[in-house]
PDB file of C-alpha atoms in Angstrom:
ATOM      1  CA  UNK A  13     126.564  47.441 212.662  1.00  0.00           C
ATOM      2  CA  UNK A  14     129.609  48.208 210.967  1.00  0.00           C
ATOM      3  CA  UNK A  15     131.223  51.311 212.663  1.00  0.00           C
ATOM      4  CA  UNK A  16     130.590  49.391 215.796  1.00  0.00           C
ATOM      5  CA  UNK A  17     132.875  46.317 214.714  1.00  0.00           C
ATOM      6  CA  UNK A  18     135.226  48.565 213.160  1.00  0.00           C
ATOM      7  CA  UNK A  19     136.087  50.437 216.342  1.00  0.00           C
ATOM      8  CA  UNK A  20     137.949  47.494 217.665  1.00  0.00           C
ATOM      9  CA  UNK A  21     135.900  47.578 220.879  1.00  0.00           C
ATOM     10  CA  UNK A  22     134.315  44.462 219.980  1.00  0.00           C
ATOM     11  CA  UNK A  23     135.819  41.167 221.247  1.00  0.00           C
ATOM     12  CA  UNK A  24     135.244  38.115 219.898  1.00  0.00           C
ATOM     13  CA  UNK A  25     134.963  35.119 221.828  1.00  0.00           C
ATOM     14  CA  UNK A  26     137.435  32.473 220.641  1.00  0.00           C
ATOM     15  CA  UNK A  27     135.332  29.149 221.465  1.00  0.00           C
ATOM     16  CA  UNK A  28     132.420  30.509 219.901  1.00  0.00           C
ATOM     17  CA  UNK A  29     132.756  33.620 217.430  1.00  0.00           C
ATOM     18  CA  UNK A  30     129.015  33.659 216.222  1.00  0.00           C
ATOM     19  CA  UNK A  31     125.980  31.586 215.296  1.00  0.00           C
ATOM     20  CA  UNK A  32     124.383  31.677 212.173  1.00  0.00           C
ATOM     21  CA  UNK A  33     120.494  30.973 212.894  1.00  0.00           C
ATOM     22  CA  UNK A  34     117.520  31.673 211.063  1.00  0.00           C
ATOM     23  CA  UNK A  35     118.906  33.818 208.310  1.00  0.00           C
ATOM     24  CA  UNK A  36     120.746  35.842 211.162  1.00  0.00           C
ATOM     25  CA  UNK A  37     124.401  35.916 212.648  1.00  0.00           C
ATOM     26  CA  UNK A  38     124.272  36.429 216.366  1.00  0.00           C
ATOM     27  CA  UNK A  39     127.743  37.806 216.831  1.00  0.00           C
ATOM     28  CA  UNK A  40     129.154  36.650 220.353  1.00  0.00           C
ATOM     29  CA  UNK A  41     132.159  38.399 222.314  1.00  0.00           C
ATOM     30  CA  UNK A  42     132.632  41.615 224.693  1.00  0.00           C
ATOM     31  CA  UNK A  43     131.860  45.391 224.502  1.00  0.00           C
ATOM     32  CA  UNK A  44     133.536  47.194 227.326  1.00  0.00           C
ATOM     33  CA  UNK A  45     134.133  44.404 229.860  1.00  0.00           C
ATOM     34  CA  UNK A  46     130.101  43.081 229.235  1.00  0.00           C
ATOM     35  CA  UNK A  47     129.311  39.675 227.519  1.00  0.00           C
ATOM     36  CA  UNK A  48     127.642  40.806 224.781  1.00  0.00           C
ATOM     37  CA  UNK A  49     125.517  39.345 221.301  1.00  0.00           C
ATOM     38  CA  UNK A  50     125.752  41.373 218.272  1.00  0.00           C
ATOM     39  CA  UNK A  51     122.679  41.027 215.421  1.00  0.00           C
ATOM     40  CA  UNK A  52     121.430  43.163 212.872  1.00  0.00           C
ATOM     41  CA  UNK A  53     117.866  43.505 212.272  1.00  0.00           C
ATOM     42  CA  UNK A  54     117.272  44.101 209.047  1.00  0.00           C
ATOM     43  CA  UNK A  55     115.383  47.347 207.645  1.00  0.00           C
ATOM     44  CA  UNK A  56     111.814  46.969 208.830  1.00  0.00           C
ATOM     45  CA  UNK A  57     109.626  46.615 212.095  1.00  0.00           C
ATOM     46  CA  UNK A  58     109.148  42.793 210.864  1.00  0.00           C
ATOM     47  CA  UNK A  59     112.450  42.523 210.217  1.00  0.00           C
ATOM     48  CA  UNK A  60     113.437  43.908 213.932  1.00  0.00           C
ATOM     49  CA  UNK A  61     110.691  41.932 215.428  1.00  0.00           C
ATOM     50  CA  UNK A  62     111.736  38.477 214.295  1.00  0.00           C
ATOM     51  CA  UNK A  63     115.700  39.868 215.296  1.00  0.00           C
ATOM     52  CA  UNK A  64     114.632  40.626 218.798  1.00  0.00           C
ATOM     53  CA  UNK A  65     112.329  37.631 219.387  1.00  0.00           C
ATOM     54  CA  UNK A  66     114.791  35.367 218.267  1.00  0.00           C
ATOM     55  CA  UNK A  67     117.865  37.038 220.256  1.00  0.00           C
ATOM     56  CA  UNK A  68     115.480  36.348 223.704  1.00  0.00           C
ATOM     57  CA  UNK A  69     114.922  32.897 222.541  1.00  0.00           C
ATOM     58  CA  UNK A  70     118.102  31.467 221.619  1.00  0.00           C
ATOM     59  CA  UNK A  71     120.026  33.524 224.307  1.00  0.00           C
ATOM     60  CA  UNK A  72     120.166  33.781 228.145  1.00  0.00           C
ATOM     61  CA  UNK A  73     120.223  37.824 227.720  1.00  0.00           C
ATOM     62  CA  UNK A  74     119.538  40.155 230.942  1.00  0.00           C
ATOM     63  CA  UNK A  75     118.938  43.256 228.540  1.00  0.00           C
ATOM     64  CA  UNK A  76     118.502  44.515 225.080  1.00  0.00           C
ATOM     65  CA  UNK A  77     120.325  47.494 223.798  1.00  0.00           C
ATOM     66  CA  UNK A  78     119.282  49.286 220.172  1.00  0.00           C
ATOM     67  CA  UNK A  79     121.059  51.807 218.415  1.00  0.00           C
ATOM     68  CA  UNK A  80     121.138  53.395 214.955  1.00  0.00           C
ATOM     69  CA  UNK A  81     119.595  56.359 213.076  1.00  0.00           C
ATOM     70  CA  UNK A  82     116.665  58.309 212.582  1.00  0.00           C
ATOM     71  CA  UNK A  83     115.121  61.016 210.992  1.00  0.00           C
ATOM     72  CA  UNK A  84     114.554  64.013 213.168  1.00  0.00           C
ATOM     73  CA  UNK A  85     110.763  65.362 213.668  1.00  0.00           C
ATOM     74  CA  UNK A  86     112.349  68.290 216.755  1.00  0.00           C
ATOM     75  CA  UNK A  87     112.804  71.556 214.926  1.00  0.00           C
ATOM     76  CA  UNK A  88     114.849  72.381 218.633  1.00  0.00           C
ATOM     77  CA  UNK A  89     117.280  69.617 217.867  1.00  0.00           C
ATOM     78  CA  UNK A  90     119.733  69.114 214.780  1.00  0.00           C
ATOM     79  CA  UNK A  91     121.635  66.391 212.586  1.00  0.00           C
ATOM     80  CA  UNK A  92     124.200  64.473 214.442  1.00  0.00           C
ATOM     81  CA  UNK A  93     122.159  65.020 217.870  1.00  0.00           C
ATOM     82  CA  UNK A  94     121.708  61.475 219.488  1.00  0.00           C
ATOM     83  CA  UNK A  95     118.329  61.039 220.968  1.00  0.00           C
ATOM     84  CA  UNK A  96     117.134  58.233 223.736  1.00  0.00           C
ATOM     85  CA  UNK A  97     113.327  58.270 224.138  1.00  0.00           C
ATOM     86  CA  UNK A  98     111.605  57.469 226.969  1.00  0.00           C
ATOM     87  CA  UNK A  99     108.313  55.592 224.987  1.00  0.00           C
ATOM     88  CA  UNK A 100     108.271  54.269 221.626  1.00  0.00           C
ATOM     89  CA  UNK A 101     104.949  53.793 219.787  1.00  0.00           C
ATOM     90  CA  UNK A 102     104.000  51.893 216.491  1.00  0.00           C
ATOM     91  CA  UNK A 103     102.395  54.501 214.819  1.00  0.00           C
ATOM     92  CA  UNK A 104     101.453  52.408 211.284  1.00  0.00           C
ATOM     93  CA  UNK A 105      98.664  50.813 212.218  1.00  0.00           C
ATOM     94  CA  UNK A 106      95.453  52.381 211.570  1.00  0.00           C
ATOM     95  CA  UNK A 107      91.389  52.156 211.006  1.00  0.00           C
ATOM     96  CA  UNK A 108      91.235  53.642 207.437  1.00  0.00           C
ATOM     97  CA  UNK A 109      87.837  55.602 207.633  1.00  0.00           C
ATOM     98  CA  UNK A 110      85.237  55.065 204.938  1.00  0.00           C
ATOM     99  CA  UNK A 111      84.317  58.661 203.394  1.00  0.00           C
ATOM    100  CA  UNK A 112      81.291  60.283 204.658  1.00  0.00           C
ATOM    101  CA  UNK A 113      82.200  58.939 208.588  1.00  0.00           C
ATOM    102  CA  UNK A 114      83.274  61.278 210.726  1.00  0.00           C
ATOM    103  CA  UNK A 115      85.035  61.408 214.052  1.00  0.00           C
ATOM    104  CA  UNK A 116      81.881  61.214 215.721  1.00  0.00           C
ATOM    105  CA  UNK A 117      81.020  57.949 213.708  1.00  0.00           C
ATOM    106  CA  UNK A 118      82.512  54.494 215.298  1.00  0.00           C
ATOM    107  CA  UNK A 119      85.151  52.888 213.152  1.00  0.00           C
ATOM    108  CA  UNK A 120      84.460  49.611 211.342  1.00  0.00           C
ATOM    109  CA  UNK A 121      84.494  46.693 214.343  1.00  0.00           C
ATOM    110  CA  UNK A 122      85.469  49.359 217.461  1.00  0.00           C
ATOM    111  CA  UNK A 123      82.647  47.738 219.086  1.00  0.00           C
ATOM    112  CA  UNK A 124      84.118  44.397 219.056  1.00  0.00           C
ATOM    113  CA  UNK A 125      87.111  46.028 220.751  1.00  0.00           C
ATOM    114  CA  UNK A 126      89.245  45.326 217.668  1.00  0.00           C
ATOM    115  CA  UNK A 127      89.977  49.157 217.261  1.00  0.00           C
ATOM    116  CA  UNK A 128      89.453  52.362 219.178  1.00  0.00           C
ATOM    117  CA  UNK A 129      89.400  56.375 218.557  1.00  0.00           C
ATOM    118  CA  UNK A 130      90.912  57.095 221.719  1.00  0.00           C
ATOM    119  CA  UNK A 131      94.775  57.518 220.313  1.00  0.00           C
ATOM    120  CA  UNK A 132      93.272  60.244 217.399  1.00  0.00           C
ATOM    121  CA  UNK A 133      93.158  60.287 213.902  1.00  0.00           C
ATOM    122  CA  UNK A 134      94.974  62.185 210.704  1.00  0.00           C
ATOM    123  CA  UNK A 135      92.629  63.691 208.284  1.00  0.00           C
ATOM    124  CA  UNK A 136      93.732  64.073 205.222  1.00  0.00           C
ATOM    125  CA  UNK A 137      91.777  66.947 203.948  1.00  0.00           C
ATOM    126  CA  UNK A 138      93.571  69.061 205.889  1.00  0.00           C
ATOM    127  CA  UNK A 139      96.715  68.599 203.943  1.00  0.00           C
ATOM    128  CA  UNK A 140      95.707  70.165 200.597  1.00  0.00           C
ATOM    129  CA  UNK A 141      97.810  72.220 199.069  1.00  0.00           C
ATOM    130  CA  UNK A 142      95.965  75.043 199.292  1.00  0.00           C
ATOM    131  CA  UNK A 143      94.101  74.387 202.892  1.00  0.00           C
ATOM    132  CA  UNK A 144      94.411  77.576 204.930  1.00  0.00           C
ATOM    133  CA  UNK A 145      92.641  79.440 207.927  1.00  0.00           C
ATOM    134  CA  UNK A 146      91.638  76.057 208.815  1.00  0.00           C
ATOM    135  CA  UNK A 147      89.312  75.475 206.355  1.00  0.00           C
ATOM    136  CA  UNK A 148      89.373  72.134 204.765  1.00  0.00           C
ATOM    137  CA  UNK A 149      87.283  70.323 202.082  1.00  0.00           C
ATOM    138  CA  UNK A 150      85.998  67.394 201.376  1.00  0.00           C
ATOM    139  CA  UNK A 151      89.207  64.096 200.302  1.00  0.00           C
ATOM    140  CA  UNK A 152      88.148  60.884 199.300  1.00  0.00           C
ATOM    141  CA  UNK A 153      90.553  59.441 201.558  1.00  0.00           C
ATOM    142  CA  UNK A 154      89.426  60.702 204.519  1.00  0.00           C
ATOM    143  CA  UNK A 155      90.150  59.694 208.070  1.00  0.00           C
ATOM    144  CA  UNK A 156      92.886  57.055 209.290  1.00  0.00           C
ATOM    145  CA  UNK A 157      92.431  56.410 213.149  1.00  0.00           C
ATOM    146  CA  UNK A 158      95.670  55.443 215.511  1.00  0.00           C
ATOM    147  CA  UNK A 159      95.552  51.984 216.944  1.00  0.00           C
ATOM    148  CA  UNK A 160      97.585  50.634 219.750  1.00  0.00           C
ATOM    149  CA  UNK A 161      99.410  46.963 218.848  1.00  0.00           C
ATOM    150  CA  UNK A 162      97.891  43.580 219.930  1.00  0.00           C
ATOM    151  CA  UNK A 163      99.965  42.481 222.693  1.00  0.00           C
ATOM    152  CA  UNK A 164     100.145  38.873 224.530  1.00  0.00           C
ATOM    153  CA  UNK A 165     102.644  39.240 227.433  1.00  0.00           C
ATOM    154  CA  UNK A 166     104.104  36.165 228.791  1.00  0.00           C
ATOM    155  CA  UNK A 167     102.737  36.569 232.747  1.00  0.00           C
ATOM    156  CA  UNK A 168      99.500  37.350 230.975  1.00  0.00           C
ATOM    157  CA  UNK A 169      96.900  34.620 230.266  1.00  0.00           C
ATOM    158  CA  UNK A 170      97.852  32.632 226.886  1.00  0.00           C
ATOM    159  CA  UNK A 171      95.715  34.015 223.731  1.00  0.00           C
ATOM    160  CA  UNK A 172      93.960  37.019 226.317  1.00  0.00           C
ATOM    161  CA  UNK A 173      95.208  40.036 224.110  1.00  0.00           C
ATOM    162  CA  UNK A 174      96.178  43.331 225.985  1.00  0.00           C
ATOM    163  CA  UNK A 175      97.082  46.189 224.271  1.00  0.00           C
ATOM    164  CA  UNK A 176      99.617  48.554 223.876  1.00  0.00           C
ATOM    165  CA  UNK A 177     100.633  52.344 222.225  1.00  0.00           C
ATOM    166  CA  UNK A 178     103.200  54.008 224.255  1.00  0.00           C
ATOM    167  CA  UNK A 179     106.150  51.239 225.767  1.00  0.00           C
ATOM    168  CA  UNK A 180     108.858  52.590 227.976  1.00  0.00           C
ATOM    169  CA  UNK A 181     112.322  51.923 228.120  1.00  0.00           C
ATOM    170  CA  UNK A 182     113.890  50.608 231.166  1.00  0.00           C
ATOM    171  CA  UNK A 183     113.722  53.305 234.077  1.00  0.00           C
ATOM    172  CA  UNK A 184     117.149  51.982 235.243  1.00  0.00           C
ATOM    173  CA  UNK A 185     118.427  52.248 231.751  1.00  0.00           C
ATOM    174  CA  UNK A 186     116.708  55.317 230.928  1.00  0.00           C
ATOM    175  CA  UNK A 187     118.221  56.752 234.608  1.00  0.00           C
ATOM    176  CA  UNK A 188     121.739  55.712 233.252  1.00  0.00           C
ATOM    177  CA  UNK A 189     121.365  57.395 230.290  1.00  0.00           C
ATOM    178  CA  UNK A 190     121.191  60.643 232.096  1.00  0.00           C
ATOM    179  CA  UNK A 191     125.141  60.232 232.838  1.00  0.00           C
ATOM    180  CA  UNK A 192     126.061  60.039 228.537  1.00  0.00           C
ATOM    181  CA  UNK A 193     124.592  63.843 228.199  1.00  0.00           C
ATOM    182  CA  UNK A 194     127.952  65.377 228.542  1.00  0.00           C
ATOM    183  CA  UNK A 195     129.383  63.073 225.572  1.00  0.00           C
ATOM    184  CA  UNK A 196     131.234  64.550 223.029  1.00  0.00           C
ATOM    185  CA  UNK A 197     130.178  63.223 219.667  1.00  0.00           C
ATOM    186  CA  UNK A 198     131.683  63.777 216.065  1.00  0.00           C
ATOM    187  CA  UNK A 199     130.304  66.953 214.313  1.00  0.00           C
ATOM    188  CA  UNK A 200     131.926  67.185 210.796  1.00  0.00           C
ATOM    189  CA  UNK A 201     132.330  64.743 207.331  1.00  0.00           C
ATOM    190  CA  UNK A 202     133.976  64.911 204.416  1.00  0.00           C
ATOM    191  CA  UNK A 203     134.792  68.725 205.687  1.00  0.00           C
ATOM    192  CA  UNK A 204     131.659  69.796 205.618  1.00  0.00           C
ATOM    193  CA  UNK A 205     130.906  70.645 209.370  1.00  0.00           C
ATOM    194  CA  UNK A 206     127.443  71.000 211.561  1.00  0.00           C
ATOM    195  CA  UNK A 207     126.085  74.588 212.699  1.00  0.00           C
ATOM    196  CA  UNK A 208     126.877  73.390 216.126  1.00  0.00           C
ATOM    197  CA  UNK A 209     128.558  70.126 218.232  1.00  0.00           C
ATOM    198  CA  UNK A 210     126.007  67.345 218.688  1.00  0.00           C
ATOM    199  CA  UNK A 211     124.809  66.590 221.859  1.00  0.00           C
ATOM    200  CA  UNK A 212     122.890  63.669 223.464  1.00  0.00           C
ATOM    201  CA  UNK A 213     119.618  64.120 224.392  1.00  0.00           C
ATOM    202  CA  UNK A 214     117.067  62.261 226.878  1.00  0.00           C
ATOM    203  CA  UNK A 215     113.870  63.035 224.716  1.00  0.00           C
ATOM    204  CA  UNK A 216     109.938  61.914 225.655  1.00  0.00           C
ATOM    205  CA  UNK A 217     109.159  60.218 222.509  1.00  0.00           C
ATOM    206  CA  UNK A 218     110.160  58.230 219.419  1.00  0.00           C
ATOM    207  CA  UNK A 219     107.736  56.176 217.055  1.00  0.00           C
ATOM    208  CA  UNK A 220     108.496  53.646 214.287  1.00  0.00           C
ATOM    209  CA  UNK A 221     106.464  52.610 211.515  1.00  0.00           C
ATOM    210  CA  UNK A 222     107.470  50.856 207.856  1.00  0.00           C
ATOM    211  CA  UNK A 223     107.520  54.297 206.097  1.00  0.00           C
ATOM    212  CA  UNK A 224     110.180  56.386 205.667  1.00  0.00           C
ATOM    213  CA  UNK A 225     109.256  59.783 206.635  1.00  0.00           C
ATOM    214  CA  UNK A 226     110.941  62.524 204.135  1.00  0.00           C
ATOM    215  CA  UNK A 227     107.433  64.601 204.135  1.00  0.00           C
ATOM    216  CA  UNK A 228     107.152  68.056 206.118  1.00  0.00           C
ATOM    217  CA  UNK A 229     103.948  68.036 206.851  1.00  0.00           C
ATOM    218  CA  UNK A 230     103.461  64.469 207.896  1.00  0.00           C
ATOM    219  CA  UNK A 231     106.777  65.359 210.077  1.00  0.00           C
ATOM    220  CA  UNK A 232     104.839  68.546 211.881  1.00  0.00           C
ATOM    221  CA  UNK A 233     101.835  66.211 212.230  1.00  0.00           C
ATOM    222  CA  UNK A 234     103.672  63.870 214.055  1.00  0.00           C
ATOM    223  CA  UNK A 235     105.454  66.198 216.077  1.00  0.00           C
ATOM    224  CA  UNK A 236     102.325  67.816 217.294  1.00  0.00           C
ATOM    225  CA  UNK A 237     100.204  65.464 217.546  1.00  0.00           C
ATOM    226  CA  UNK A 238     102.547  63.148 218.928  1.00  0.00           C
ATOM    227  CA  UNK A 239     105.534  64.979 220.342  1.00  0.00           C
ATOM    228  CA  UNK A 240     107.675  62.927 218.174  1.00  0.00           C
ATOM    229  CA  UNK A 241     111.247  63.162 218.150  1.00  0.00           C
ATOM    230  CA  UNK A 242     113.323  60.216 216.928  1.00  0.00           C
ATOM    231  CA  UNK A 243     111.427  58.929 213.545  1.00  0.00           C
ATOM    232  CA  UNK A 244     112.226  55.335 212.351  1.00  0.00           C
ATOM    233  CA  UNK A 245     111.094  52.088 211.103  1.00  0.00           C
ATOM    234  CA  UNK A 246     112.151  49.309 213.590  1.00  0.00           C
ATOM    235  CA  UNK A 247     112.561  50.637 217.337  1.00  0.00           C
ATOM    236  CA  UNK A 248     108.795  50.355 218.219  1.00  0.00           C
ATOM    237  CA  UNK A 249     108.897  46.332 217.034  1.00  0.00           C
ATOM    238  CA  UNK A 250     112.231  46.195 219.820  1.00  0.00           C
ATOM    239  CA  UNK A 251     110.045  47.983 221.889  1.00  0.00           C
ATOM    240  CA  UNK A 252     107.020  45.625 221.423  1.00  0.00           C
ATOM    241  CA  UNK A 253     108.408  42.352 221.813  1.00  0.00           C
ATOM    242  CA  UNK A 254     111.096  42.959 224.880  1.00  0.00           C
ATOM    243  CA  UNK A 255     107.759  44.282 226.373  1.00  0.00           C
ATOM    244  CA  UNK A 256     105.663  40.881 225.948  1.00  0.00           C
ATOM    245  CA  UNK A 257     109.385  39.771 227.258  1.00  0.00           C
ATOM    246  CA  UNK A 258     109.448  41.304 230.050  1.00  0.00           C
ATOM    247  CA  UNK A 259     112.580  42.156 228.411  1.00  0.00           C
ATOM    248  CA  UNK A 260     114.689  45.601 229.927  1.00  0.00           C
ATOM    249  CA  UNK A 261     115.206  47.983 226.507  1.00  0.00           C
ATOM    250  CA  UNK A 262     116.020  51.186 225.865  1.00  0.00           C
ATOM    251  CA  UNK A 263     117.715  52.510 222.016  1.00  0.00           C
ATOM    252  CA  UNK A 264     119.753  55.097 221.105  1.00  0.00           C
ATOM    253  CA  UNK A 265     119.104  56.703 217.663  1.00  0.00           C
ATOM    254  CA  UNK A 266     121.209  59.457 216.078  1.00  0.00           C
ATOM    255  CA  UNK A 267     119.347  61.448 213.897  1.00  0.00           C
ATOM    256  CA  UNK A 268     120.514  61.782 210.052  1.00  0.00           C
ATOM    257  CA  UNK A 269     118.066  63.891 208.592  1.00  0.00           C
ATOM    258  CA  UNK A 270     115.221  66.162 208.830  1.00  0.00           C
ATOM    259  CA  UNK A 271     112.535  63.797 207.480  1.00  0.00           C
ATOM    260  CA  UNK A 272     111.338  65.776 204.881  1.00  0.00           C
ATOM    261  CA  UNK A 273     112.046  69.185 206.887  1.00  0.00           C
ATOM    262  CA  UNK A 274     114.768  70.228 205.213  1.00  0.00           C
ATOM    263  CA  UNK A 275     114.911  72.290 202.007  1.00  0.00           C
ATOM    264  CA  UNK A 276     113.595  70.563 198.572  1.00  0.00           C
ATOM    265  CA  UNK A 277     117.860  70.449 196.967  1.00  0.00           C
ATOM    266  CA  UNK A 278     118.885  68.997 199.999  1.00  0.00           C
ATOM    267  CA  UNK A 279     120.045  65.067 200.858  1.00  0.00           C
ATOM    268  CA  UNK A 280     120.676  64.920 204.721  1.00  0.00           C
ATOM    269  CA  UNK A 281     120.333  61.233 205.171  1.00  0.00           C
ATOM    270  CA  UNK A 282     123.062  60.552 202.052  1.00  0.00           C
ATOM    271  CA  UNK A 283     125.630  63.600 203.654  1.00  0.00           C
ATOM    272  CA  UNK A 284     125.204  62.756 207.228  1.00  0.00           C
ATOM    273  CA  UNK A 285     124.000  58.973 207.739  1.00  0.00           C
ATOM    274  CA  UNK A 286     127.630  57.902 208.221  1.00  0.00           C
ATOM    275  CA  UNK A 287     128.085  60.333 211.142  1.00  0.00           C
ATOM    276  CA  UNK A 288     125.518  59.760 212.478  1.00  0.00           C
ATOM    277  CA  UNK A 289     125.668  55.702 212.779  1.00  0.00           C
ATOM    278  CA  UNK A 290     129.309  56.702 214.142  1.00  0.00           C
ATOM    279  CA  UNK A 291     127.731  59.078 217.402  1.00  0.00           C
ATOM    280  CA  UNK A 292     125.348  56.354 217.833  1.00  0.00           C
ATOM    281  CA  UNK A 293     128.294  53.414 218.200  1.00  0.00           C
ATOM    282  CA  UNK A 294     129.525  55.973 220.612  1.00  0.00           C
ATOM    283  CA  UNK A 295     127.108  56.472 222.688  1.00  0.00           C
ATOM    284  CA  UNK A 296     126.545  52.661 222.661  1.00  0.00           C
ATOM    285  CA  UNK A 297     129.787  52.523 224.217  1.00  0.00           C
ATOM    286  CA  UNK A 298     129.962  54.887 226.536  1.00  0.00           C
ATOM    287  CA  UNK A 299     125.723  53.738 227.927  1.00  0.00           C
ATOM    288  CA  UNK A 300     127.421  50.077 228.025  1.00  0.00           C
ATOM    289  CA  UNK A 301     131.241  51.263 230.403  1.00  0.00           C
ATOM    290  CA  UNK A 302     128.433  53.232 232.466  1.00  0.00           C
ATOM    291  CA  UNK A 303     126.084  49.811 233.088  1.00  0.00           C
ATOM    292  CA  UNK A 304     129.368  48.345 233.392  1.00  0.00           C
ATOM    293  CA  UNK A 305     130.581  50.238 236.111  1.00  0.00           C
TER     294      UNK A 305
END
């Protein structure tokens, strides 16, 4: 939030500056010629959940735009890049398997339609140090199935769940954001510079989940078994709730670090978090003169 109020593009309004609600300070003015409300979310998909349900309630708001940064699960894409997905999924809530099931063995309550093997699984036998030619043996821990979120949308029937995985942004948004590709965004700090200028990229995927990925092999998992870009812990929540909303959404996350794919001695997210928060504010800016104009 801060290198977007220190850019001086932010305009306060005079009769009202902000409103302090809930724990929260809703931060009223004008970005680029657009009434706008300002709030942080907090680290956290609860945290971002409660922030974007409350924003919809207390405000008359026609759309909700997210920014910040994210780890980066794309070995084709590099620090400093600025990614806008398409579909953001919650990818922390699972059916832990009990050992001795299998895939072929229903989950715990999957008849009750509670949960369902149809988004896949992780096993974690196949992570063992020393698992090769993909061979695998026997982990305690065994299988932890995908599950798509609860949902209750509000021109849905009142306490009739639906469900939900993948969540879209806005098409017209996500059209629009076709137009910031060409932006030139900030490639060095503190003189130390990136291999190449970032870009901004229209990706297919981001996910979100309250664990910090700095892992390499939970990164490729995701990446392949998901085609996982952006990497976070809040979008998805955004995503969920402006969904139930009926609520137009789309984020823009700048990624900081490789999430675990980067060498053991190195500390992307402390060396390049700054810049990247500051090519996210821009491209905030330059996605909000575009809806603008």
């Amino acid at each position: 939030m801060n290198p977007l109020l220190q850019t001086g593009s932010f305009l306060e309004d005079h009769k009202m500056p902000y409103l302090d609600f809930a724990g929260r300070r809703f931060r009223i003015g004008r970005l680029e010629n657009e009434r706008v409300i300002i709030v942080m979310t907090g680290l956290s998909m609860l945290n971002a959940g409660i922030a974007t349900q409350l924003l919809i309630t207390l405000f008359k708001v026609k759309g909700i735009l997210h920014y910040g940064i994210a780890g980066n699960a794309n070995s084709q894409l590099q620090i400093g890049d600025v990614t806008i997905p398409q579909f953001w999924a919650h990818t922390g809530l699972w059916n832990w398997q009990r050992y001795g099931d299998g895939p072929e063995d229903e989950p715990a309550l999957e008849s009750n339609g509670d949960y369902t093997r149809e988004i896949g699984y992780l096993r974690f036998s196949d992570y063992y140090n020393g698992t090769n030619c993909n061979n695998s043996s026997d982990n305690l821990l065994n299988n932890v199935w995908y599950q798509p979120e609860e949902i209750f949308p509000i021109n849905g029937v009142p306490e009739q769940r639906q469900h939900a995985f993948w969540v879209p942004v806005n098409k017209h948004y996500f059209a629009i954001a076709e137009r910031v590709q060409g932006l030139r965004l900030a490639g060095c700090v503190n003189g130390t510079c990136l291999p190449r200028p970032p870009r901004v990229v229209r990706v297919q995927r981001g996910i979100s989940s309250n664990i910090f990925v700095d892992n390499k092999a939970y990164r490729e998992f995701l990446n392949s078994k998901f085609n996982a870009t952006a990497i976070d812990m809040e979008t998805a929540a955004i995503a969920l709730v402006c969904h139930q909303q009926n609520m137009p959404f789309i984020a823009f996350r700048s990624l900081s670090d490789l999430a675990g794919g980067g060498s053991a001695l190195s500390n992307e997210a402390a060396s390049f978090a700054t810049l990247a928060a500051q090519n996210a504010v821009d491209v905030l800016l330059r996605f909000i003169s575009l809806l603008s104009s």
